PDB file of C-alpha atoms in Angstrom:
ATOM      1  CA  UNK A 132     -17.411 -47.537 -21.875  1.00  0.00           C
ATOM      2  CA  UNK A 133     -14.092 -47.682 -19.908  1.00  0.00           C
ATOM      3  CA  UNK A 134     -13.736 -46.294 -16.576  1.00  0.00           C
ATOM      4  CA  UNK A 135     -11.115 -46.190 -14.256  1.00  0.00           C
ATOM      5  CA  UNK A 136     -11.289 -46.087 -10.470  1.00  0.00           C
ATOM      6  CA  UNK A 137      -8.389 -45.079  -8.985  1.00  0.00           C
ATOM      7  CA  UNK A 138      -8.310 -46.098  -4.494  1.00  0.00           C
ATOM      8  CA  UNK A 139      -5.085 -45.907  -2.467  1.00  0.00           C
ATOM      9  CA  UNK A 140      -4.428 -41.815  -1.590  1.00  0.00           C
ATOM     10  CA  UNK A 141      -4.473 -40.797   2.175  1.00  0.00           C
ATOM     11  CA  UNK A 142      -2.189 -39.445   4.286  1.00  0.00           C
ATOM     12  CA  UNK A 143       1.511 -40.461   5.181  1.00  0.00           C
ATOM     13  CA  UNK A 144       4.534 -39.420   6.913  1.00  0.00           C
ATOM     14  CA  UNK A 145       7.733 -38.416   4.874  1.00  0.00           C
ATOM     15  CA  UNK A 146       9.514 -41.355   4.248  1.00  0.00           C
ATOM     16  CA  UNK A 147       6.367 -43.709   3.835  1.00  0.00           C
ATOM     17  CA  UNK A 148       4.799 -45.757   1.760  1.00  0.00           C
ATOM     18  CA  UNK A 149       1.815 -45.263  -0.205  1.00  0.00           C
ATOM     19  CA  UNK A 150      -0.104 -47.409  -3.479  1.00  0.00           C
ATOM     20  CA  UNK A 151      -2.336 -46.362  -5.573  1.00  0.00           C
ATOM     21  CA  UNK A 152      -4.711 -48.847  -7.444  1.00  0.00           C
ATOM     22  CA  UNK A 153      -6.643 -47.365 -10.911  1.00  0.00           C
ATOM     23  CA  UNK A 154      -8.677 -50.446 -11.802  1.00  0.00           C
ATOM     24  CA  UNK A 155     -10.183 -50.324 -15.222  1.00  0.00           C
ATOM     25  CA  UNK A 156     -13.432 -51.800 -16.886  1.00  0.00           C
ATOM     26  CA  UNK A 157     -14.051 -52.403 -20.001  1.00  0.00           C
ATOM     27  CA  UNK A 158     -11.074 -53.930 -22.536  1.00  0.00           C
ATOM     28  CA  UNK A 159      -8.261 -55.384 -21.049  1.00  0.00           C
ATOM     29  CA  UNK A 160      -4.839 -53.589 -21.049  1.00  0.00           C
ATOM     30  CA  UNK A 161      -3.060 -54.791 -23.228  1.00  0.00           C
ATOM     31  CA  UNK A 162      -4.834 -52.121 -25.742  1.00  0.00           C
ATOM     32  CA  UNK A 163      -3.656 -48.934 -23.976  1.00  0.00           C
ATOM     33  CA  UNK A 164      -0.948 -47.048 -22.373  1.00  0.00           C
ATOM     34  CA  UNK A 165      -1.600 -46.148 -18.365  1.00  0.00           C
ATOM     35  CA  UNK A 166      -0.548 -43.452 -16.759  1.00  0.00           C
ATOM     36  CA  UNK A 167      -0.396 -41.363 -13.496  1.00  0.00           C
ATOM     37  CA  UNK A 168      -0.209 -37.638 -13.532  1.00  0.00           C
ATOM     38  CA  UNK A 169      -0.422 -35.655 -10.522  1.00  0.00           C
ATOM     39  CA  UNK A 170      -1.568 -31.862  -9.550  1.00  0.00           C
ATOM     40  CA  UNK A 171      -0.265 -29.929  -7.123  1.00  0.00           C
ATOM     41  CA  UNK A 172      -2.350 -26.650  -5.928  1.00  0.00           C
ATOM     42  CA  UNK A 173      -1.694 -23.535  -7.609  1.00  0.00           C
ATOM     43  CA  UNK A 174       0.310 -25.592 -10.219  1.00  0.00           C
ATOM     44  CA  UNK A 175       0.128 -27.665 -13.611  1.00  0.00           C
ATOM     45  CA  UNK A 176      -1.185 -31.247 -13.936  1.00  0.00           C
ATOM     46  CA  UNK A 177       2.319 -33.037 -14.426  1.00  0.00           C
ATOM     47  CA  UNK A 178       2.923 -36.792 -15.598  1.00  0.00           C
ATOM     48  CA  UNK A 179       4.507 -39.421 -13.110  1.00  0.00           C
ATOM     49  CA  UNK A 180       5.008 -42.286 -14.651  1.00  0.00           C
ATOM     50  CA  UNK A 181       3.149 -44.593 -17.444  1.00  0.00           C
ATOM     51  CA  UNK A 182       3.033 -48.042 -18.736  1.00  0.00           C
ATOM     52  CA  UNK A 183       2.389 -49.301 -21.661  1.00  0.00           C
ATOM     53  CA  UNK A 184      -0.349 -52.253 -21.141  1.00  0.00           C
ATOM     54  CA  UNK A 185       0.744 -54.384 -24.016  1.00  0.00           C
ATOM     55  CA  UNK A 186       5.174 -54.722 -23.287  1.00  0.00           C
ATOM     56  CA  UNK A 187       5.385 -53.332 -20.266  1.00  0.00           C
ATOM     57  CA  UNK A 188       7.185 -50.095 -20.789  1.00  0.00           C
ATOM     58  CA  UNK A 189       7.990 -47.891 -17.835  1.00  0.00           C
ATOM     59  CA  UNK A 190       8.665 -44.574 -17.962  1.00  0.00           C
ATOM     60  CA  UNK A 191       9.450 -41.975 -15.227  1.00  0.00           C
ATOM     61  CA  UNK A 192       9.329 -38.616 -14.441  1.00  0.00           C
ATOM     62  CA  UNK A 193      12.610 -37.614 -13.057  1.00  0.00           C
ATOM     63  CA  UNK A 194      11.588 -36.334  -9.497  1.00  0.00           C
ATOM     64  CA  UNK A 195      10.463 -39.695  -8.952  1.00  0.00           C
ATOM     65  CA  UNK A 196      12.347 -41.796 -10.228  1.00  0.00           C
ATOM     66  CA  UNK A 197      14.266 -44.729  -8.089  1.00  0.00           C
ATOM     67  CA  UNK A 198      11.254 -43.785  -5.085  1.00  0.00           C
ATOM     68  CA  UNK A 199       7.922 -44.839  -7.314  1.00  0.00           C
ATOM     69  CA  UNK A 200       7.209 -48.319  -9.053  1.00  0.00           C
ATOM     70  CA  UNK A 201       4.886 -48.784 -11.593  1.00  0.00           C
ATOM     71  CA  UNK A 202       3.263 -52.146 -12.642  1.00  0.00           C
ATOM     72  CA  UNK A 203      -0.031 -53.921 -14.413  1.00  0.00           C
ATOM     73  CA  UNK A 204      -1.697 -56.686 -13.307  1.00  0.00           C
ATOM     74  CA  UNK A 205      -3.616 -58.069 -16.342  1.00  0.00           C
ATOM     75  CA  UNK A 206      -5.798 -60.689 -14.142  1.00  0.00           C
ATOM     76  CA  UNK A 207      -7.261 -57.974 -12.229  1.00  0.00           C
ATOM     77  CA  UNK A 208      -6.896 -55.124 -15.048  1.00  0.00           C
ATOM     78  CA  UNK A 209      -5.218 -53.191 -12.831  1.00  0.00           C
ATOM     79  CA  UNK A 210      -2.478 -50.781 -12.893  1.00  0.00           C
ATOM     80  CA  UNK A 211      -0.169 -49.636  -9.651  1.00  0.00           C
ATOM     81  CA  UNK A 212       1.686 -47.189  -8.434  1.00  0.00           C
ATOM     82  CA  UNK A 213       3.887 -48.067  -5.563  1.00  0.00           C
ATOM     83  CA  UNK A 214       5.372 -44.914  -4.101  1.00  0.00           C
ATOM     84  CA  UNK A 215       8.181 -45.276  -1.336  1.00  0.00           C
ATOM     85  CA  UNK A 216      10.630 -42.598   0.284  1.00  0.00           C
ATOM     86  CA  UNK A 217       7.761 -40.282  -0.065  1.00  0.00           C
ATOM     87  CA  UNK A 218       8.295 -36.267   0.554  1.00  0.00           C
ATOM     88  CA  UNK A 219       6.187 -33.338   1.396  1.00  0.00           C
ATOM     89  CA  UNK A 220       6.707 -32.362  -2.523  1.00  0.00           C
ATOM     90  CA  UNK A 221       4.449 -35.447  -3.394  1.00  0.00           C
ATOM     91  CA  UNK A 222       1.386 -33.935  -1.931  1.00  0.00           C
ATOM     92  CA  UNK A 223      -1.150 -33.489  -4.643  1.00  0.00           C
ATOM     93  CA  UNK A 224      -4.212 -34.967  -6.226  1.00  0.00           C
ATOM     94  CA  UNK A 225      -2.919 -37.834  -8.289  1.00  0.00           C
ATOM     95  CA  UNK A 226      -5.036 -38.865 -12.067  1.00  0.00           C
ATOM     96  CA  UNK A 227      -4.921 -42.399 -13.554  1.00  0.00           C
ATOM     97  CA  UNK A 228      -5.330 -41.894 -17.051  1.00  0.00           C
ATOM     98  CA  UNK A 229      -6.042 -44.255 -20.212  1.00  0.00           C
ATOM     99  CA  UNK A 230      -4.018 -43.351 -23.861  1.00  0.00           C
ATOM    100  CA  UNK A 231      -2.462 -44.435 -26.620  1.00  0.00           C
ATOM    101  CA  UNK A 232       0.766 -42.686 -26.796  1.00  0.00           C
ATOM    102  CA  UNK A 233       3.525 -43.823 -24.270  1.00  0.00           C
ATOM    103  CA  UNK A 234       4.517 -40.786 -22.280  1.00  0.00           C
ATOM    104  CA  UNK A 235       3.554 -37.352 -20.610  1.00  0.00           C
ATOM    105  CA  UNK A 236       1.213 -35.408 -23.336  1.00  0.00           C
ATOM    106  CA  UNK A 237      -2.011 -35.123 -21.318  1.00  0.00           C
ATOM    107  CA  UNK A 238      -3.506 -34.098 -24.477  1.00  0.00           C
ATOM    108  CA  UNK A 239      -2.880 -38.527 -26.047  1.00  0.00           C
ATOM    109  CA  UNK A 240      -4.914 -39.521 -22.672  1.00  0.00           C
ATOM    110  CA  UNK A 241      -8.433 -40.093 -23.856  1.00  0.00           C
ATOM    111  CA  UNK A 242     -10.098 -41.080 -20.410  1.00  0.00           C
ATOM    112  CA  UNK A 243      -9.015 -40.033 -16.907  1.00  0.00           C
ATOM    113  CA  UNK A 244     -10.057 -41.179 -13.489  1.00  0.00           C
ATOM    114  CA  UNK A 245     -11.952 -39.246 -10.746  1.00  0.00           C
ATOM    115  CA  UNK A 246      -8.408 -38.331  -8.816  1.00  0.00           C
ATOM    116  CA  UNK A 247      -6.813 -39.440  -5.199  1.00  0.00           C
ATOM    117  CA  UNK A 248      -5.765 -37.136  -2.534  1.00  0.00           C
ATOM    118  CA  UNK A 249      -2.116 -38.006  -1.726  1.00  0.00           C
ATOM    119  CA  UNK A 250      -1.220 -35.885   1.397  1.00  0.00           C
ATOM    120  CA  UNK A 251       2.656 -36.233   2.756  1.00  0.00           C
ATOM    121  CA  UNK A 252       3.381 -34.331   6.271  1.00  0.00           C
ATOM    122  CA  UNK A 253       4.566 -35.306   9.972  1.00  0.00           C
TER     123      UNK A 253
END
């Protein structure tokens, strides 16, 4: 069974740097599309960005576009999310998540990681 592990949150100044890891077992990546989705308190789970394993597809969610980076490492079956210029407005508990549609439909995400506290304030 596939799991993902997802390592990287803490806390961070605005303006910093932060990256998340979500290493997966089981098949290699090529077979899925990767994403990160993020929850705020008091609000919706929202998507961030994905990746699709198998041509490298990006896709971003517009309030984070040009600040976060997404990649895959296929050696270490792990997918990143490099997050720069961060703001308070990041703060949340951010999801790796395992599908096989490309894009933001929580609902096409079959198995989800255990979450990562990202926390943004001087």
């Amino acid at each position: 069974q596939l799991q993902l592990v997802e390592s990287g949150g803490g806390l961070v100044q605005p303006g910093g740097s932060l990256r998340l890891s979500c290493a997966a077992s089981g098949r290699t990546l090529d077979y899925y599309v990767f994403g990160w989705f993020r929850q705020a308190p008091g609000k919706e789970r929202e998507g961030v960005s994905c990746i699709s394993g198998k041509d490298g597809r990006t896709l971003y969610a517009d309030s984070v576009k040009g600040r976060f980076t997404i990649s895959r490492d296929r050696g270490k079956n792990t997918v990143y999310l490099q997050m720069d210029s961060l703001k308070s407005e990041d703060t949340a508990v951010y999801y790796c998540a395992r599908g096989y549609a490309f894009g933001f439909e929580t609902d096409e995400y079959v198995t989800w990681g255990q979450g990562t506290q990202v926390t943004v304030s001087s």
